[in-house]
PDB file of C-alpha atoms in Angstrom:
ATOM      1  CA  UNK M 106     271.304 -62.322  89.748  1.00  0.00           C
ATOM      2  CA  UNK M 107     274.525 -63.533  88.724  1.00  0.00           C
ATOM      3  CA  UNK M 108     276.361 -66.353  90.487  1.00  0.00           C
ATOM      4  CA  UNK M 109     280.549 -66.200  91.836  1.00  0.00           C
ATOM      5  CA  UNK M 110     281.194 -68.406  88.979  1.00  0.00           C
ATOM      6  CA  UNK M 111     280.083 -65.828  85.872  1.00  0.00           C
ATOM      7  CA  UNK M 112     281.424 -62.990  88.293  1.00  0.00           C
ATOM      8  CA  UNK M 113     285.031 -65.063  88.151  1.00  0.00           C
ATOM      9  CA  UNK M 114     284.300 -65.640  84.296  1.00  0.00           C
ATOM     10  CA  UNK M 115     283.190 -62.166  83.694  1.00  0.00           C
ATOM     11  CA  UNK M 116     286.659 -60.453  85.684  1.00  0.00           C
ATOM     12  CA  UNK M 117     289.022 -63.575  83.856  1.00  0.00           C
ATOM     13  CA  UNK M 118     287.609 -62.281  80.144  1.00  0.00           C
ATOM     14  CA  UNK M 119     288.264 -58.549  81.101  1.00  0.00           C
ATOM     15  CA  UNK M 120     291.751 -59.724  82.250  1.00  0.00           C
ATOM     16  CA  UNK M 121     292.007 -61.455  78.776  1.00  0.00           C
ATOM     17  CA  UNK M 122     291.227 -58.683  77.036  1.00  0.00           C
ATOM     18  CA  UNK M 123     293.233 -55.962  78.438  1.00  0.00           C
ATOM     19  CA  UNK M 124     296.333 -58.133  78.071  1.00  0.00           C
ATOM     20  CA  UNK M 125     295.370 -58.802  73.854  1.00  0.00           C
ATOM     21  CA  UNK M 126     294.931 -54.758  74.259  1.00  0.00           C
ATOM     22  CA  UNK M 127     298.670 -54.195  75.019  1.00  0.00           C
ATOM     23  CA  UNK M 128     297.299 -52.382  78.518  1.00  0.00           C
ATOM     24  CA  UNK M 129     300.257 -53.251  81.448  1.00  0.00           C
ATOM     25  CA  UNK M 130     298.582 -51.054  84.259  1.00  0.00           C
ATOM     26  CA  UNK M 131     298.883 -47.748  85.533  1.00  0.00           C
ATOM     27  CA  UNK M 132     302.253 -45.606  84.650  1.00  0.00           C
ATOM     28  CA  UNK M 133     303.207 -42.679  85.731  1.00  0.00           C
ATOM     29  CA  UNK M 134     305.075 -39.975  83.758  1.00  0.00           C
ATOM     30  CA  UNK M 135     307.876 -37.000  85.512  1.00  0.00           C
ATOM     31  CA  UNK M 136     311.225 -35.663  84.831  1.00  0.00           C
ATOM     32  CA  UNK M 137     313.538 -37.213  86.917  1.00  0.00           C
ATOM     33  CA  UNK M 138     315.629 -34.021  87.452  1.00  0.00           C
ATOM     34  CA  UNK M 139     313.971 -30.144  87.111  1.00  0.00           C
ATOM     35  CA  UNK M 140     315.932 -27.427  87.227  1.00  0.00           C
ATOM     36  CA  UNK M 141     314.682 -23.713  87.960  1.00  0.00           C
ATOM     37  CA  UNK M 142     316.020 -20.360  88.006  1.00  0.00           C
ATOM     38  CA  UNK M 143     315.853 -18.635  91.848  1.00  0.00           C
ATOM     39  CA  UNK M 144     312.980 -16.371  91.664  1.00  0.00           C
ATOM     40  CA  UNK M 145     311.242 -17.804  88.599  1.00  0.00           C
ATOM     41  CA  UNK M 146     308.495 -19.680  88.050  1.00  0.00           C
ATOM     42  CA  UNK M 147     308.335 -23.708  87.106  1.00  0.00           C
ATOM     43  CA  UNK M 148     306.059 -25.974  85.981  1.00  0.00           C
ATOM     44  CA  UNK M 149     306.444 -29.560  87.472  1.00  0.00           C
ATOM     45  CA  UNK M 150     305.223 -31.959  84.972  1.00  0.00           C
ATOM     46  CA  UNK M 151     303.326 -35.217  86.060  1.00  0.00           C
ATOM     47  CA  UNK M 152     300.790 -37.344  83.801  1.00  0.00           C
ATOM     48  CA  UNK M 153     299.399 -40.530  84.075  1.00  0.00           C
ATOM     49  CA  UNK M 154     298.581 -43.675  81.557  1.00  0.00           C
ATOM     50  CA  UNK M 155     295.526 -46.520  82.724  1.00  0.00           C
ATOM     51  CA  UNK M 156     294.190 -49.587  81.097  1.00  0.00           C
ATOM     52  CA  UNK M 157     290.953 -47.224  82.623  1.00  0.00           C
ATOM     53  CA  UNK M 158     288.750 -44.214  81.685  1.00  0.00           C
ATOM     54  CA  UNK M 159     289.006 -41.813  85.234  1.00  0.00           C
ATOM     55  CA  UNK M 160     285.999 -42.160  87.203  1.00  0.00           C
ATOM     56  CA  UNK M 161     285.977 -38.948  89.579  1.00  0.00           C
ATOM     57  CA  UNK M 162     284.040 -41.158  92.182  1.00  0.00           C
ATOM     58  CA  UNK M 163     287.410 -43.033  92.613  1.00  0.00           C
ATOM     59  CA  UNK M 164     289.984 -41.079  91.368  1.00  0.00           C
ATOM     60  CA  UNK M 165     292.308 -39.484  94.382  1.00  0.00           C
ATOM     61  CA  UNK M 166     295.821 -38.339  94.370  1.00  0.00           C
ATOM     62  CA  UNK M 167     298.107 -36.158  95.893  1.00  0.00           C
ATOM     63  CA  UNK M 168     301.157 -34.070  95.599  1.00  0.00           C
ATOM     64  CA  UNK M 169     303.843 -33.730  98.754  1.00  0.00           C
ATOM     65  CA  UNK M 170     307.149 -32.281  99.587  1.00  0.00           C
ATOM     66  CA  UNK M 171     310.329 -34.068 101.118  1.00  0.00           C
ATOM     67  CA  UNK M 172     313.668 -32.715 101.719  1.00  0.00           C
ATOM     68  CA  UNK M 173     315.905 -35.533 101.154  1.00  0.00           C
ATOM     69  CA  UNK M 174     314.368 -39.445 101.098  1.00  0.00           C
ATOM     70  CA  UNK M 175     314.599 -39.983 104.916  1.00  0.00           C
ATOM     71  CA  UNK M 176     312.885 -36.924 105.766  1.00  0.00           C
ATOM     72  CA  UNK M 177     308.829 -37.179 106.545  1.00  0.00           C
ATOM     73  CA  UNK M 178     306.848 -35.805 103.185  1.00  0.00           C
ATOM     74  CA  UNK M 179     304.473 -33.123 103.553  1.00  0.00           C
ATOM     75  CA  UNK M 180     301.138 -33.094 101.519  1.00  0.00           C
ATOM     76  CA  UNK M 181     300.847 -29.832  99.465  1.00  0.00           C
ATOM     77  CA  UNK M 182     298.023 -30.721  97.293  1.00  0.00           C
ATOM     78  CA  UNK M 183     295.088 -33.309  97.011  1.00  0.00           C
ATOM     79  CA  UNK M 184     292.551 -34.321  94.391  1.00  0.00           C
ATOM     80  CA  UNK M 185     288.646 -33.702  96.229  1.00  0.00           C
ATOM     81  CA  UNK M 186     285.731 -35.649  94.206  1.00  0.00           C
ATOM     82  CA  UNK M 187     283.608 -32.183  94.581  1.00  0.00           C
ATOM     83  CA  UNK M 188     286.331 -29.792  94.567  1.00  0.00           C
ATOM     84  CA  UNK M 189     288.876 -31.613  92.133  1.00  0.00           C
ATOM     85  CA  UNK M 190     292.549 -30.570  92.510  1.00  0.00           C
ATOM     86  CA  UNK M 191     292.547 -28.249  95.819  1.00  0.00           C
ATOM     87  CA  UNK M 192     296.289 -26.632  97.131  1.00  0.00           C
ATOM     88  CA  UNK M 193     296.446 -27.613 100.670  1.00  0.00           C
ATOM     89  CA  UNK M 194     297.994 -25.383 103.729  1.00  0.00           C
ATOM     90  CA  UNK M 195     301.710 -25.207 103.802  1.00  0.00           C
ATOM     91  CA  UNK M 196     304.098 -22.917 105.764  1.00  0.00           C
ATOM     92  CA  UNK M 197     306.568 -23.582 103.146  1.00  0.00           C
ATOM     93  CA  UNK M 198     304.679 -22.987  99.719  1.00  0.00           C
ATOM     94  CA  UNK M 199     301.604 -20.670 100.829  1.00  0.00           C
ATOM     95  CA  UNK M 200     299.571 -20.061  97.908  1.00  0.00           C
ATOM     96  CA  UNK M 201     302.687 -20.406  95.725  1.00  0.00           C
ATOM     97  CA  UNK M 202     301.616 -23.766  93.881  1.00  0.00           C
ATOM     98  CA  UNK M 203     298.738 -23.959  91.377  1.00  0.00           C
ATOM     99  CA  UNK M 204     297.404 -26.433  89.304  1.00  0.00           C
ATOM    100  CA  UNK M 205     298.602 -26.668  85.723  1.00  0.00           C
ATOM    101  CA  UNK M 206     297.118 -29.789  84.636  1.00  0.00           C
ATOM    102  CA  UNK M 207     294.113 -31.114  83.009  1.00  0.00           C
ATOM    103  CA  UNK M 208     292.263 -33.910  84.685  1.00  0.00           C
ATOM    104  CA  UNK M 209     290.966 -35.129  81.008  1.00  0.00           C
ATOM    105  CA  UNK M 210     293.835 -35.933  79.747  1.00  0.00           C
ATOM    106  CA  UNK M 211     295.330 -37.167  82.534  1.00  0.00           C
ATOM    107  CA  UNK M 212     298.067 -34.172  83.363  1.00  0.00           C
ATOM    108  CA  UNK M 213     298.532 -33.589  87.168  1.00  0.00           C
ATOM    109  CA  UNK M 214     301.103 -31.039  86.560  1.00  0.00           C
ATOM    110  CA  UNK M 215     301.696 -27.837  88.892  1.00  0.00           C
ATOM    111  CA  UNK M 216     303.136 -24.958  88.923  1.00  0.00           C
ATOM    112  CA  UNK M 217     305.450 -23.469  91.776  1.00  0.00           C
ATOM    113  CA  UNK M 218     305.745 -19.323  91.510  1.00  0.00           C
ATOM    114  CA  UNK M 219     308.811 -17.169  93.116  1.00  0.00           C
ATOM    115  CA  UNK M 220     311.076 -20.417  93.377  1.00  0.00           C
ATOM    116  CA  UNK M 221     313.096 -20.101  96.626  1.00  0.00           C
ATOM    117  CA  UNK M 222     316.289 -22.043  97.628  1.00  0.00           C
ATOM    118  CA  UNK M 223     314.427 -23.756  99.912  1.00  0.00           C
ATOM    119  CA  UNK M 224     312.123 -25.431  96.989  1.00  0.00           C
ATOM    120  CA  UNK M 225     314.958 -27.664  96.616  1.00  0.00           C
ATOM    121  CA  UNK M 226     313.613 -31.350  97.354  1.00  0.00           C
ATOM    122  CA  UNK M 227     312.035 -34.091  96.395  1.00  0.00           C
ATOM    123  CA  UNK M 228     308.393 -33.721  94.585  1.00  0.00           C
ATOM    124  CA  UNK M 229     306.328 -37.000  94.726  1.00  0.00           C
ATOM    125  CA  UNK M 230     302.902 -37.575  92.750  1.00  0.00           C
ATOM    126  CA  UNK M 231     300.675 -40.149  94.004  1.00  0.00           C
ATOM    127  CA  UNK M 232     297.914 -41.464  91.648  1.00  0.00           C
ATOM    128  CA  UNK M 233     295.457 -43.854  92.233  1.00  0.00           C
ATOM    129  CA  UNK M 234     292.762 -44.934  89.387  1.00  0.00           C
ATOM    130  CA  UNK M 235     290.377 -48.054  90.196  1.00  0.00           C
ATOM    131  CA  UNK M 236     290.112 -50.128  89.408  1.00  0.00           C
ATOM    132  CA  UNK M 237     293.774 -50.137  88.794  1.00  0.00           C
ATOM    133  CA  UNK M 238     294.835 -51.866  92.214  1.00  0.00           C
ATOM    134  CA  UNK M 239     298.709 -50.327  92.018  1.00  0.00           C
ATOM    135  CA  UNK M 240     298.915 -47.005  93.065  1.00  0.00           C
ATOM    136  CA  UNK M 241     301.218 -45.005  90.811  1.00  0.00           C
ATOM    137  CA  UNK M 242     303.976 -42.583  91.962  1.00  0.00           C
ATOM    138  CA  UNK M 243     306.227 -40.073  89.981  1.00  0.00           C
ATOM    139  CA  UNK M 244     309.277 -38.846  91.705  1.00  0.00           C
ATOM    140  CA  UNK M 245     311.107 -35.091  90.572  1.00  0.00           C
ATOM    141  CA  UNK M 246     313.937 -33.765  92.012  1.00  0.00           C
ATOM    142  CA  UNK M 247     314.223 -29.903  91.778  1.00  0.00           C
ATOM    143  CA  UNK M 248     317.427 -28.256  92.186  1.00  0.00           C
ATOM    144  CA  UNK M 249     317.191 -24.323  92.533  1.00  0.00           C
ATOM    145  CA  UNK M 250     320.149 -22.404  90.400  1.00  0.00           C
ATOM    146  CA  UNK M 251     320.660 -19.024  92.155  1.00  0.00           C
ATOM    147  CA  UNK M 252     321.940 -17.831  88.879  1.00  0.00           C
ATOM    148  CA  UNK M 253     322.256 -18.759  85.290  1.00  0.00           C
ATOM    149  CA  UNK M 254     325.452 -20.929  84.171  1.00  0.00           C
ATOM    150  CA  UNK M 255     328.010 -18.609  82.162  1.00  0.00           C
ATOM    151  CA  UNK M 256     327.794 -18.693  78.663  1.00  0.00           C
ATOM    152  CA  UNK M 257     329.871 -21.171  77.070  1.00  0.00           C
ATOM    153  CA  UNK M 258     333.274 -19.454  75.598  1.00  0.00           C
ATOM    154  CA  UNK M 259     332.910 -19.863  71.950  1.00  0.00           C
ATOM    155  CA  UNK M 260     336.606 -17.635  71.196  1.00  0.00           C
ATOM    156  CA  UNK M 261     338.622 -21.052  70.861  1.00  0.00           C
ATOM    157  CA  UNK M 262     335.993 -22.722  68.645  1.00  0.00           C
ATOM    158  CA  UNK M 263     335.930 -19.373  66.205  1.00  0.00           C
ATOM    159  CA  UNK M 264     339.290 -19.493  65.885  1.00  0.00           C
ATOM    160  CA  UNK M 265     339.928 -22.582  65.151  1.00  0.00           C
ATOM    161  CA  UNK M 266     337.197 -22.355  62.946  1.00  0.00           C
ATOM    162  CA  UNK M 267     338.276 -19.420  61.343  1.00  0.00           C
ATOM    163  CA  UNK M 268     341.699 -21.289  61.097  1.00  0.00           C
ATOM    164  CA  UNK M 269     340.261 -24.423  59.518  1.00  0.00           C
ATOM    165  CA  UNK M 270     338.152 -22.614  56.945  1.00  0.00           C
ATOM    166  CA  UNK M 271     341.009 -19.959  55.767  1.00  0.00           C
ATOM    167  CA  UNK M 272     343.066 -23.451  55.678  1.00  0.00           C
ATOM    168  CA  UNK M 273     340.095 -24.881  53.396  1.00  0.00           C
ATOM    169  CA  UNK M 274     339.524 -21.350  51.630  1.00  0.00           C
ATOM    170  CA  UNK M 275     343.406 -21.578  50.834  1.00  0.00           C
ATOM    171  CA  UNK M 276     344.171 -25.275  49.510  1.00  0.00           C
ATOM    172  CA  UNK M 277     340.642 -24.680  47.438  1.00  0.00           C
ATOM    173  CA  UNK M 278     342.367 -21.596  45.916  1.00  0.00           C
ATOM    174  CA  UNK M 279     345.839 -23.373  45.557  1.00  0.00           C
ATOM    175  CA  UNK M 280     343.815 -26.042  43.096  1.00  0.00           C
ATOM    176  CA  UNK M 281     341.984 -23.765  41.642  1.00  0.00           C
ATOM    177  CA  UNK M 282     345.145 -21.812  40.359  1.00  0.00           C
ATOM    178  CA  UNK M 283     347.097 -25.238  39.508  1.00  0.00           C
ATOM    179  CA  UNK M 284     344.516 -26.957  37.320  1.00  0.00           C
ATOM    180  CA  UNK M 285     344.163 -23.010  35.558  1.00  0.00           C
ATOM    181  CA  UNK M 286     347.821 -23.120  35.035  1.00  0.00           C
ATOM    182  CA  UNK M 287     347.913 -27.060  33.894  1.00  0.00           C
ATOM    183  CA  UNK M 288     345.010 -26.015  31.204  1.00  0.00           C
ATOM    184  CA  UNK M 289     346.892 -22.991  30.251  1.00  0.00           C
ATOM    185  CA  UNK M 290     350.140 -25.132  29.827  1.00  0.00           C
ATOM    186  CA  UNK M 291     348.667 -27.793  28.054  1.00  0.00           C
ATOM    187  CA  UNK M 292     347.023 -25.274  25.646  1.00  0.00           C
ATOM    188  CA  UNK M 293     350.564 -23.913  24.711  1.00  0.00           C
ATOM    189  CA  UNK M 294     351.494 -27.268  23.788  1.00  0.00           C
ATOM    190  CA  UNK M 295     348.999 -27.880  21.607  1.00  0.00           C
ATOM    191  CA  UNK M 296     349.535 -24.400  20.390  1.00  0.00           C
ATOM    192  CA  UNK M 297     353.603 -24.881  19.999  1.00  0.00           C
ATOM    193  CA  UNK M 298     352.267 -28.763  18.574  1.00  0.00           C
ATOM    194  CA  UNK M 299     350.342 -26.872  15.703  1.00  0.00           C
ATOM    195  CA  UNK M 300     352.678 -24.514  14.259  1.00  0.00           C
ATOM    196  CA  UNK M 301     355.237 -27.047  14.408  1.00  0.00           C
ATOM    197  CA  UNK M 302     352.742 -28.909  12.171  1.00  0.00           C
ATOM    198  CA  UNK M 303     352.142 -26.149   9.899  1.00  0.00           C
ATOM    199  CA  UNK M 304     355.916 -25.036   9.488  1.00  0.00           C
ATOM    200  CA  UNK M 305     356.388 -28.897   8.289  1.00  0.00           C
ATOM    201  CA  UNK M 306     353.546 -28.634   5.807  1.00  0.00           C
ATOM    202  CA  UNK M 307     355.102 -25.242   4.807  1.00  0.00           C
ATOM    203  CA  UNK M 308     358.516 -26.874   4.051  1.00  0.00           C
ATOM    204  CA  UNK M 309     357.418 -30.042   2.152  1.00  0.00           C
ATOM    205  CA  UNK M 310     355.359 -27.826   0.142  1.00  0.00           C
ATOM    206  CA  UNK M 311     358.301 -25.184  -0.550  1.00  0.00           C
ATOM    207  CA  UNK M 312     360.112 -28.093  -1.428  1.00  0.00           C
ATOM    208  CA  UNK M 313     357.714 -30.377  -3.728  1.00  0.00           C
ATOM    209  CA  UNK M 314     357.681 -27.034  -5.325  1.00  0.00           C
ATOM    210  CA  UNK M 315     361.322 -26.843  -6.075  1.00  0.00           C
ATOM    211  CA  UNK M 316     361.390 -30.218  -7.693  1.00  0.00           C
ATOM    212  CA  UNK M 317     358.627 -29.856  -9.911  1.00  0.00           C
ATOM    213  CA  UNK M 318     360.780 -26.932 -11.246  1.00  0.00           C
ATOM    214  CA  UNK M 319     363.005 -27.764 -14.631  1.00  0.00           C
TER     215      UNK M 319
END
C-alpha cells in the first residue's frame, strides 16, 4: 500500500512531465461568429484538446441555448456514459439538432436543421475531461440571414479593367511600332552609309584609272 508521501511524489512527477510534454490543459475549439441561411441547415463546430485520453466513465458535457448573455441558458443536449451524446427536450429546437461529432477525436459538433430566426443566440459547449480539473467552454454566436447578401457589382471593376488593359494593350503596341520603325530607320542608314561607300570606291577607282592613262 502506498503511503501520502509517494502518492504526492507520484502526482508532482506526472505534473513534471506533462509540463516537459508542452500539455497546458484542456482547450476548447468554436467559431466565434456562425452565420446561416433562414431555412437551411448548419453545422455548429465545437472540439476539444486534453493533456488526457477521454475516459467515458468521466467524460460529461453539454450543449445549451441563451438569447443574449443575461438571459438564463437552456440545456439542449448532454453527453450520458451509456447513451453518449443524447438531444434533450426543447420547445424551441424539437428534434431539430443532431449530433455531428465524433467522440474519438474529440468533435462535439451539432447540427441544427430548418434554421429559424429565432435560432439566433448564443450556443455554449461545456466540456469536462478528468482529470482535467478546468472545465472547458466554447462560446458561438449564430446570426440567422433571412436572405443571401447581393452579389457584389463587379461593372466598375470590368471597366476599369477593361480601361487599364486597352491602356496596357495600347502603350505595348505604341513600342512595339517605335522600336520597328527605329530598326527600320537605322537599317536605311546603314543602307544610304554603304552606297555612299561604294560610290567613293567607284570614283577613286574611275580616277586611278585616268592617271595611269598616257
Amino acid at each position: 500500500m502506498s503511503s501520502p508521501a509517494q502518492e504526492r511524489s507520484c502526482a508532482v512527477l506526472l505534473l513534471l512531465l506533462l509540463s516537459l510534454s508542452g500539455c497546458s490543459g484542456m482547450d476548447v475549439l468554436v467559431a466565434n461568429y456562425i452565420n446561416a441561411l433562414n431555412g437551411t441547415t448548419v453545422k455548429i463546430s465545437c472540439t476539444f484538446t486534453s493533456c488526457y485520453k477521454m475516459d467515458t466513465a468521466k467524460f460529461s458535457m453539454n450543449w445549451t441555448y441563451q438569447e443574449s448573455l443575461n438571459d438564463t441558458e437552456e440545456m439542449f443536449m448532454a453527453y450520458y456514459k451509456k447513451k453518449g451524446m443524447v438531444p434533450l427536450r426543447s420547445d424551441r429546437f424539437g428534434e431539430r439538432v443532431t449530433f455531428a461529432g465524433n467522440l474519438d477525436k474529440n468533435d462535439l459538433s451539432i447540427t441544427l436543421s430548418d434554421v429559424q430566426v429565432e435560432d439566433v443566440g448564443i450556443y455554449n459547449c461545456y466540456v469536462r475531461n478528468p482529470p482535467d480539473r478546468i472545465q472547458g467552454h466554447g462560446v458561438i454566436q449564430l446570426n440567422v440571414l433571412t436572405e443571401l447578401p447581393p452579389p457584389r457589382d463587379s461593372t466598375i471593376a470590368v471597366a476599369i479593367g477593361a480601361s487599364v488593359g486597352g491602356a496596357l494593350a495600347l502603350l505595348i503596341l505604341s513600342m512595339v511600332v517605335v522600336k520597328c520603325l527605329r530598326r527600320h530607320r537605322k537599317q536605311e542608314l546603314i543602307s544610304e552609309e554603304k552606297l555612299e561607300e561604294e560610290g567613293k570606291l567607284d570614283a577613286e577607282g574611275t580616277a586611278e584609272e585616268g592617271t595611269k592613262q598616257p
